[in-house]
Short mmCIF file of C-alpha atoms and ligand atoms in Angstrom, two decimals:
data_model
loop_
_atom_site.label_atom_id
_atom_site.label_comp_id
_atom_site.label_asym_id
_atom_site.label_seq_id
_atom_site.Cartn_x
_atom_site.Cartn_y
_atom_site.Cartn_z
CA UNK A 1 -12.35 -6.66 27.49
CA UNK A 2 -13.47 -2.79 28.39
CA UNK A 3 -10.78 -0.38 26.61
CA UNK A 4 -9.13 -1.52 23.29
CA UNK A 5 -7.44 1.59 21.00
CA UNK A 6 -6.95 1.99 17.30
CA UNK A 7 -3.86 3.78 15.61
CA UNK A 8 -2.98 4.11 11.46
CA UNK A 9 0.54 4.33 10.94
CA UNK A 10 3.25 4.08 7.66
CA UNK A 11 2.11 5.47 4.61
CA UNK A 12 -1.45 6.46 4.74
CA UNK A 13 -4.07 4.62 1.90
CA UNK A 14 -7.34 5.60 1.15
CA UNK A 15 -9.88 2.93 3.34
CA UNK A 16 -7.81 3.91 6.50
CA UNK A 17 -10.91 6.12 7.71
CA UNK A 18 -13.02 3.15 6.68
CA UNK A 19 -11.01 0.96 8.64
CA UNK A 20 -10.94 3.33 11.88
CA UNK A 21 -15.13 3.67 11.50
CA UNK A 22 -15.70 -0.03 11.32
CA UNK A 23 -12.92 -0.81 14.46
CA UNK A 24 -14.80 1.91 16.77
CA UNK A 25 -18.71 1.35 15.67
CA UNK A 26 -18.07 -2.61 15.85
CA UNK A 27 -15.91 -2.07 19.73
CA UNK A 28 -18.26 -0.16 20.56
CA UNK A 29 -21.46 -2.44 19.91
CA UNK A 30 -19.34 -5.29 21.57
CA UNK A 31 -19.32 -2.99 25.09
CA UNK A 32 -16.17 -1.76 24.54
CA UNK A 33 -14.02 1.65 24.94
CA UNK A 34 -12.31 2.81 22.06
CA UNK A 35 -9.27 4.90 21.74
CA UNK A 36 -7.90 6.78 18.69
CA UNK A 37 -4.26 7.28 18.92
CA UNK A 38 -2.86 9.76 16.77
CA UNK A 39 0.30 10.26 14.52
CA UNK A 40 0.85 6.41 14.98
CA UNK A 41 3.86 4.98 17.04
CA UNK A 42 4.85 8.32 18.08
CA UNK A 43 1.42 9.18 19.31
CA UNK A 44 1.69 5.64 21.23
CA UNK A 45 4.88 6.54 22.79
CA UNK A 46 3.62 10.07 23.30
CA UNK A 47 -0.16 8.87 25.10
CA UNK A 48 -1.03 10.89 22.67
CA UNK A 49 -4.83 8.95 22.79
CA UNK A 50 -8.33 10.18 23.12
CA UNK A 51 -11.74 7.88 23.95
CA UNK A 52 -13.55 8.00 20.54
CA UNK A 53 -17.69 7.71 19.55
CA UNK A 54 -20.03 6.41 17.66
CA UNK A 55 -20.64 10.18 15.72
CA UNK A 56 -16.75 10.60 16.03
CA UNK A 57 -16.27 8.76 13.19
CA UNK A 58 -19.36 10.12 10.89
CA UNK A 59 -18.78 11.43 7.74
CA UNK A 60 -14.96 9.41 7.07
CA UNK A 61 -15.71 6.56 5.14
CA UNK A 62 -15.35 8.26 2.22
CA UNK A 63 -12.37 10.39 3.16
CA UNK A 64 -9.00 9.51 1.94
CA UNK A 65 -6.03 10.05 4.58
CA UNK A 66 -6.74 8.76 8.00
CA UNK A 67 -8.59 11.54 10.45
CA UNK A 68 -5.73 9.60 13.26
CA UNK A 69 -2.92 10.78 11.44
CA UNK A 70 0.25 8.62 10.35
CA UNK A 71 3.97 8.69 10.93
CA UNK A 72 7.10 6.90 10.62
CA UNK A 73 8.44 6.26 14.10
CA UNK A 74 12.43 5.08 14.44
CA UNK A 75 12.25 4.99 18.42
CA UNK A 76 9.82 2.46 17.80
CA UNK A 77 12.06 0.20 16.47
CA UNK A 78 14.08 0.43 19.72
CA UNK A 79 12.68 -2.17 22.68
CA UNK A 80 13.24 1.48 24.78
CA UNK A 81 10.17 3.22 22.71
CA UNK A 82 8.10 0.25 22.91
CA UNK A 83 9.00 0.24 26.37
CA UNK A 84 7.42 3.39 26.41
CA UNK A 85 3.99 2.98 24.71
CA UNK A 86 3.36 0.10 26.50
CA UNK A 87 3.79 2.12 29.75
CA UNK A 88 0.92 4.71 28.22
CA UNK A 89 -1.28 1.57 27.18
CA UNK A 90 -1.47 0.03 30.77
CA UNK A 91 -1.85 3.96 32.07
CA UNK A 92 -4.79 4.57 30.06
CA UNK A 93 -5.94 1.21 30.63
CA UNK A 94 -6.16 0.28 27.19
CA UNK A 95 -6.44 -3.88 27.24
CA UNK A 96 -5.75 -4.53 23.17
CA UNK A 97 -4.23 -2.66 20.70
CA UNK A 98 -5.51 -2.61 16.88
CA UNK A 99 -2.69 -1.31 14.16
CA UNK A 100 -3.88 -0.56 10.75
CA UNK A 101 -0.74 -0.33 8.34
CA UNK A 102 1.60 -2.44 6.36
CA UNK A 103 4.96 -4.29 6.25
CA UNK A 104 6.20 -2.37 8.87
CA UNK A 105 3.48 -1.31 10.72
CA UNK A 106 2.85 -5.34 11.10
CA UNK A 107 6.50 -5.78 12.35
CA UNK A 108 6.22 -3.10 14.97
CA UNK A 109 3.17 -4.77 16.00
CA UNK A 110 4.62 -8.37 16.37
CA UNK A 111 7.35 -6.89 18.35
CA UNK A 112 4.40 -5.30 20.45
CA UNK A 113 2.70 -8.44 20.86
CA UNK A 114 6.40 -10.53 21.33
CA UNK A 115 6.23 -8.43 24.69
CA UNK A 116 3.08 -10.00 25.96
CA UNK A 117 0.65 -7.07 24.79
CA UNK A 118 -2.28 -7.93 22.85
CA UNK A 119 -2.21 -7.09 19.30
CA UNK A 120 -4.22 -7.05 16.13
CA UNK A 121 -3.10 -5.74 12.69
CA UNK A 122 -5.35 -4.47 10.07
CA UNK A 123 -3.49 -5.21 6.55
CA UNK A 124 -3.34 -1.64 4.92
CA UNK A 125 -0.94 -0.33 2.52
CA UNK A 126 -1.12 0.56 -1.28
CA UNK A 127 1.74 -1.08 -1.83
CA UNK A 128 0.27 -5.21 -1.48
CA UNK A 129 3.19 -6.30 -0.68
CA UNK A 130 1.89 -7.39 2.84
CA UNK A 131 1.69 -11.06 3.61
CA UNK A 132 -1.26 -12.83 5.28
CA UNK A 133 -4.14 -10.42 2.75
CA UNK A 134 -4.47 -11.27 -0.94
CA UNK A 135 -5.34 -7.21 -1.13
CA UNK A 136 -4.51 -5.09 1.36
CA UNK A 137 -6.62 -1.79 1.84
CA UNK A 138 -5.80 1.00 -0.63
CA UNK A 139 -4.25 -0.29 -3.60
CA UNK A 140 -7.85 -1.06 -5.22
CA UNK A 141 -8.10 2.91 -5.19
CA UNK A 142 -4.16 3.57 -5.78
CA UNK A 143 -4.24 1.74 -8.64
CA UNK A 144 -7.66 3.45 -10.65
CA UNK A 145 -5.12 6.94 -9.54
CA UNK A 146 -2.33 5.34 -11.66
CA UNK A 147 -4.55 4.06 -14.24
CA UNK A 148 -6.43 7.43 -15.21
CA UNK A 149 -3.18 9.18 -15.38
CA UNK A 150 -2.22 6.60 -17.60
CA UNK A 151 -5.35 6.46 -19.61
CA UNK A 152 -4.60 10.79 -20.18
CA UNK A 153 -1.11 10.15 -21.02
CA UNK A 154 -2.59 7.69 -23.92
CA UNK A 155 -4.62 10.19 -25.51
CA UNK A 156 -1.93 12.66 -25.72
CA UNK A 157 0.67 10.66 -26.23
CA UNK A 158 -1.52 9.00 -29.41
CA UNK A 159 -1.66 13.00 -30.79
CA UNK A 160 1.88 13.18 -30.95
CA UNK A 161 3.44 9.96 -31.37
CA UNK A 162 5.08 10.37 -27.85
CA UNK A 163 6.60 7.79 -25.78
CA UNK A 164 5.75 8.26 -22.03
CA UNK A 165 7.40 6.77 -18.84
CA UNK A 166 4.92 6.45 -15.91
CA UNK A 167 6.44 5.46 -12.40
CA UNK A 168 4.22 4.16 -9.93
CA UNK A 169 4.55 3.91 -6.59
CA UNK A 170 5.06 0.40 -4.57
CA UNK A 171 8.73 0.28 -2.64
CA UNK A 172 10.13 -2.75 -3.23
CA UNK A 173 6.98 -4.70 -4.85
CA UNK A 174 5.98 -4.25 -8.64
CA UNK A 175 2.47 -5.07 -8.04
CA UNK A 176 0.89 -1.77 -8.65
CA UNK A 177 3.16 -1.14 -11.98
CA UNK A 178 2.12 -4.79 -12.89
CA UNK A 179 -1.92 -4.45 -12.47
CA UNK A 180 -1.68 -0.71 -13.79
CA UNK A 181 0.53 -1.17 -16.59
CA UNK A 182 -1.85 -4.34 -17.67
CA UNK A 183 -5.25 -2.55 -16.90
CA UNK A 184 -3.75 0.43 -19.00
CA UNK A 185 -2.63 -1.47 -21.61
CA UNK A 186 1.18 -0.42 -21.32
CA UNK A 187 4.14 -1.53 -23.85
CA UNK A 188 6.01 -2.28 -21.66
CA UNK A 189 5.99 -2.91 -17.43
CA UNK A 190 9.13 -2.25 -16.00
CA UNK A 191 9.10 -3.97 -12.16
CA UNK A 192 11.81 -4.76 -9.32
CA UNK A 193 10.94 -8.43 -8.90
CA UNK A 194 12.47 -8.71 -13.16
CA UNK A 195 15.87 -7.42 -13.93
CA UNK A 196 15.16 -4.81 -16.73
CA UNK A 197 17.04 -4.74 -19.99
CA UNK A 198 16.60 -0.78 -21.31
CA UNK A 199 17.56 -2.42 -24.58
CA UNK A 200 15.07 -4.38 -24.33
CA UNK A 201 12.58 -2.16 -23.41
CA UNK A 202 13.38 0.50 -26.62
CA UNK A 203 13.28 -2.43 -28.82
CA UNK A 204 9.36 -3.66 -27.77
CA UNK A 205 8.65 0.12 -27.97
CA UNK A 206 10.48 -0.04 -31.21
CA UNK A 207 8.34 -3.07 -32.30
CA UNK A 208 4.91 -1.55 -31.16
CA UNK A 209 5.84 1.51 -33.81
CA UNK A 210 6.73 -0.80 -36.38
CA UNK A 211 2.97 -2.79 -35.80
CA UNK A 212 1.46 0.85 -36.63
CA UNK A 213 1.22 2.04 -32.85
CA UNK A 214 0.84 5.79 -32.54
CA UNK A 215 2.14 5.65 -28.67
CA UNK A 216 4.09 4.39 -26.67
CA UNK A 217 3.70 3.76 -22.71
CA UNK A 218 5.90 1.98 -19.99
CA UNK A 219 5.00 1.91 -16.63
CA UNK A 220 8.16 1.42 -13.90
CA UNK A 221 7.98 -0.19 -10.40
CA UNK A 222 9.87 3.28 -8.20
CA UNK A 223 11.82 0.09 -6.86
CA UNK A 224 12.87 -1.22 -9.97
CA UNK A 225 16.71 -1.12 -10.41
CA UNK A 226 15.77 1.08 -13.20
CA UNK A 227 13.09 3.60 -12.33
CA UNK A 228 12.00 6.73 -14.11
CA UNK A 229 14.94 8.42 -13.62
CA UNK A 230 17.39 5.77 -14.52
CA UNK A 231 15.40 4.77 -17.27
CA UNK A 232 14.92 8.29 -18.87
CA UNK A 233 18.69 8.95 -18.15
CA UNK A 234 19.71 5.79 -20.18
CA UNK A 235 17.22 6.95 -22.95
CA UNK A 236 18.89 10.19 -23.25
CA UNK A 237 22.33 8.77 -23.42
CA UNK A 238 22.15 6.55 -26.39
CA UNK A 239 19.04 8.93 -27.74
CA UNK A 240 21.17 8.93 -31.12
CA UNK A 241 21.13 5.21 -31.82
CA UNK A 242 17.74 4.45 -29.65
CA UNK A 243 15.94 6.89 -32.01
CA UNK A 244 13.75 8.78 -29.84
CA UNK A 245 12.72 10.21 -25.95
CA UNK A 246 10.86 8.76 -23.14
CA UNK A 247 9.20 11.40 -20.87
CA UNK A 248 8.91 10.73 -17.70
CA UNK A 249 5.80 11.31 -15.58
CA UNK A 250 6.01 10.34 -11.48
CA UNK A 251 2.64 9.86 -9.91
CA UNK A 252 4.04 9.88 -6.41
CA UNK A 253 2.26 10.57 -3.59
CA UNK A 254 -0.61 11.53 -6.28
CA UNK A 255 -1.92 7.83 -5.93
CA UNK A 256 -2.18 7.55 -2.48
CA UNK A 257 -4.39 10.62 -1.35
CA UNK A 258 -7.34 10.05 -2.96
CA UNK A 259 -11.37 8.84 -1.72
CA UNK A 260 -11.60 5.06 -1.24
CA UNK A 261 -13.69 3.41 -3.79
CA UNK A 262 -16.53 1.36 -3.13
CA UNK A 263 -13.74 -1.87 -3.44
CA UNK A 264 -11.46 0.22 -0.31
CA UNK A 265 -14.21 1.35 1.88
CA UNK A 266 -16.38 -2.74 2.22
CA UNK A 267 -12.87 -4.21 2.17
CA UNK A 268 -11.31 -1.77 5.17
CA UNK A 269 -14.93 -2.29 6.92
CA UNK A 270 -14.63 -6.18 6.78
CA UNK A 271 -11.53 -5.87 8.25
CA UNK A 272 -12.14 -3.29 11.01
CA UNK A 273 -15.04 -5.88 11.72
CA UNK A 274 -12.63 -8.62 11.71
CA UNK A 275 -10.48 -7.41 13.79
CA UNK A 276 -12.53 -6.39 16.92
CA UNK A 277 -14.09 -10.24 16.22
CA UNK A 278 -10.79 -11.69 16.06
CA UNK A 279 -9.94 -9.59 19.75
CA UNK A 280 -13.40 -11.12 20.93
CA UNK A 281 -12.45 -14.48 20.39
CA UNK A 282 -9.25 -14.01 22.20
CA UNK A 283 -7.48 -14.42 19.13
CA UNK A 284 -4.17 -11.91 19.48
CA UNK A 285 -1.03 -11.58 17.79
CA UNK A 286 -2.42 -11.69 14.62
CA UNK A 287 -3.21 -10.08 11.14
CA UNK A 288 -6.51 -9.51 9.80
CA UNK A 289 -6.64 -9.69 5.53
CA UNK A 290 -8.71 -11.48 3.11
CA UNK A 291 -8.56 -14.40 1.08
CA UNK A 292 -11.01 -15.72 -1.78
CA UNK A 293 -13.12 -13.30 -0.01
CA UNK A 294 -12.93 -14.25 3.49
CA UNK A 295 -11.48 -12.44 6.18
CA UNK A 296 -9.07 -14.47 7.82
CA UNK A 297 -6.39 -13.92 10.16
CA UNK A 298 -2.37 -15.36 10.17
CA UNK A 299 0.21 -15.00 12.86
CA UNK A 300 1.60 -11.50 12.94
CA UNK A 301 4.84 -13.78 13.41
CA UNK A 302 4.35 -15.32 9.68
CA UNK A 303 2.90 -12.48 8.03
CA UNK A 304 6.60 -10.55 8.81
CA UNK A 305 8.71 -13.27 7.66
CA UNK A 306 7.37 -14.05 4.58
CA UNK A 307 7.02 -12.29 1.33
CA UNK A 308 4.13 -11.91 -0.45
CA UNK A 309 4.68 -13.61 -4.27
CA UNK A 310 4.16 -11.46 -7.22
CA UNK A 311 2.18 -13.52 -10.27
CA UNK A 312 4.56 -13.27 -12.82
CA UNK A 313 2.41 -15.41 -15.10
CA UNK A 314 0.40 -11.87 -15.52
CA UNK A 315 4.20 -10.36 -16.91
CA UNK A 316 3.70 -13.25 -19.64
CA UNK A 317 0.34 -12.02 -20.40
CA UNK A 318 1.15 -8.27 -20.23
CA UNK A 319 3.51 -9.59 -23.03
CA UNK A 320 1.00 -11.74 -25.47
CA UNK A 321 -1.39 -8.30 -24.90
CA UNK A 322 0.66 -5.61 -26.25
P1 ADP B 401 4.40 0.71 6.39
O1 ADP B 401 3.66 0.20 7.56
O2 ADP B 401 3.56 1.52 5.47
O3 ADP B 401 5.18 -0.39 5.68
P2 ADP B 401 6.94 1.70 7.54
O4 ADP B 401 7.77 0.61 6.97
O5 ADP B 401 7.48 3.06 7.43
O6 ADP B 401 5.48 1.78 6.91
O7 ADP B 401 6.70 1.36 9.08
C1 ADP B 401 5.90 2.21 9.88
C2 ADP B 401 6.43 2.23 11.28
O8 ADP B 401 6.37 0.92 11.85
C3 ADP B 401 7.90 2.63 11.42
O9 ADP B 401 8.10 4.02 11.35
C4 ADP B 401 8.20 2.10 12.82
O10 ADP B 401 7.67 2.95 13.80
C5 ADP B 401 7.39 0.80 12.82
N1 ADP B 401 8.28 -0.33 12.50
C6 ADP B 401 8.72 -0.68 11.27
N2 ADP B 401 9.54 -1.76 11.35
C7 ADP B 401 9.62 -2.09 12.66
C8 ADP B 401 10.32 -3.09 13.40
N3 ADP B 401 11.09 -3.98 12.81
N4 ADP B 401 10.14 -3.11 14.75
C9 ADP B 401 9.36 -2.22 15.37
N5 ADP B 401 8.69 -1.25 14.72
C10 ADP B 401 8.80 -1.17 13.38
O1 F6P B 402 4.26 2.22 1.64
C1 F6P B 402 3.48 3.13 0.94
C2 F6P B 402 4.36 4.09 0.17
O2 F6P B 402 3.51 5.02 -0.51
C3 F6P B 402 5.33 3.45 -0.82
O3 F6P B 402 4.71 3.09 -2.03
C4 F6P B 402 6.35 4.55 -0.98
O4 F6P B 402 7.62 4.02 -1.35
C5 F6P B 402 6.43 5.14 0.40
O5 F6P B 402 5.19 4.83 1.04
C6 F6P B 402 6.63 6.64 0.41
O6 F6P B 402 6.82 7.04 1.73
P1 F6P B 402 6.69 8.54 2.22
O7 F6P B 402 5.23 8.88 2.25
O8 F6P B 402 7.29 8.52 3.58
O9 F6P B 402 7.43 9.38 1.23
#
């Protein structure tokens, strides 16, 4: 091996730069090139790629972001694009390719690697709804975002006997709302992977007023098949006979832009590491994660056709907690 490159791509999560530091410092101490490809797929298709050092990536562990730059690339998808940036890998004689992202990230990279190139993915998205890590890179730090916006909304929602709505971010997997609405000590956790009852929900908030509770706080899943806004909407349309409002509060993009923690930046360095070890050992077409603290590595081919299982026992204990 001479020439591998790196690229970040989907959304971004703090422990990206992390990730990017430990892939070139570790390549580079094996006798390797490395190239940073920017924007992602698009900057793959695009040979948008540049040879990177040692003291290129000083100073970036404890950025958020990624200093490569992300994107969401649909020609991608197409066997055409890929086509493409596999044409600009073999010009710029680039031998392996390393793709830090998540869900789909990982599936353009097994359709990468389906075409004979070698391929390692680095699990990364706040999300954790990636298969093949038991955490994936960023949602240690996402989730202290969600929970300090949640820990303010207590205090003032506790001054005026308020009821407050947090979404969270996540897609299609609760686990941030879950872990943040626990950690924060929410009334109620409101998450795709459990059909919601809004009845239900006003009468546990109703119940928590009735114990003497001075708040009230529910944190939604935005892929729950009610989020903030159906929720709120609901609230406001039987507000005479559910007895009072919800406000909503959407943390967004809020969560994801923030400095890796200490959890983010040894967790994306393991796996940086274990991914230039994994392309050293000839091991390709796989996905680098963790599990009981060892960084392992499953077929990208498994890790995109399986879904990652939410603990629901945790719902249960949200439950006994409130
Ligand atoms: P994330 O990696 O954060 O889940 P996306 O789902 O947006 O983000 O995927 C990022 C990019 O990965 C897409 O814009 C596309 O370029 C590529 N991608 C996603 N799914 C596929 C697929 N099935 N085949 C090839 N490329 C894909
Ligand atoms: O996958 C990470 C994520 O932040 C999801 O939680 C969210 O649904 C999505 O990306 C938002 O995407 P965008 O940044 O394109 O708005």
């Amino acid at each position: 091996m001479k020439r591998i490159a790196v690229l970040t791509s989907g959304g971004d999560a703090p422990g990206m730069n992390a990730a990017i530091r430990s892939i070139v410092r570790t390549g580079i101490d094996k006798g390797w090139e490395v190239f940073g490809v920017c924007h992602g797929y698009a900057g793959l298709i695009g040979g948008d790629m540049e040879p990177m050092g040692t003291r290129s990536v000083s100073h970036i562990i404890q950025e958020g972001g990624t200093i490569l730059g992300s994107a969401r690339c649909p020609e991608f998808k197409t066997e055409e694009g890929r086509l493409k940036a596999l044409r600009e890998l073999h010009q710029h004689d680039v031998e392996a390719l390393v793709v830090i992202g998540g869900n789909g990230s990982q599936c353009g990279a097994h359709a990468l690697s389906e075409m004979g190139f070698p391929v390692v993915g680095v699990a990364s998205t706040i999300d954790n709804d990636l298969y093949g890590s038991e955490v994936t890179i960023g949602v240690d730090t996402a989730l202290n975002i969600a929970l300090e916006a949640i820990d303010r909304l207590k205090v003032t929602a506790t001054s005026h006997e308020r009821a407050f709505l947090v979404e969270v971010m996540g897609r299609a997997c609760g686990y941030l709302a879950l872990m943040a609405g626990i950690a924060g000590g929410a009334e109620a956790i409101v998450i795709p992977e459990v059909e919601t009852d809004p009845e239900a929900i006003a009468a546990e908030l109703h119940r928590g007023y009735e114990r003497g509770k001075t708040h009230a706080l529910v944190v939604v899943a935005e892929g729950a098949q009610y989020n903030a806004e159906g929720l709120v909407r609901y609230f406001e349309e039987h507000r005479n006979r559910l007895g009072f409002d919800l406000r909503a509060i959407t943390l967004g993009h809020v969560q994801r832009g923030g400095a890796p923690g200490a959890f983010d930046r040894i967790l994306a360095t393991r796996l940086g590491a274990g991914a230039t070890d994994a392309l050293a050992r000839g091991e390709q077409g796989v996905l680098v994660g963790i599990h009981k603290d060892e960084v392992t590595t499953t077929p990208l081919a498994d890790a995109v056709a399986n879904k990652k299982q939410l603990d629901l026992h945790l719902l249960e204990l949200a439950r006994v907690l409130r």
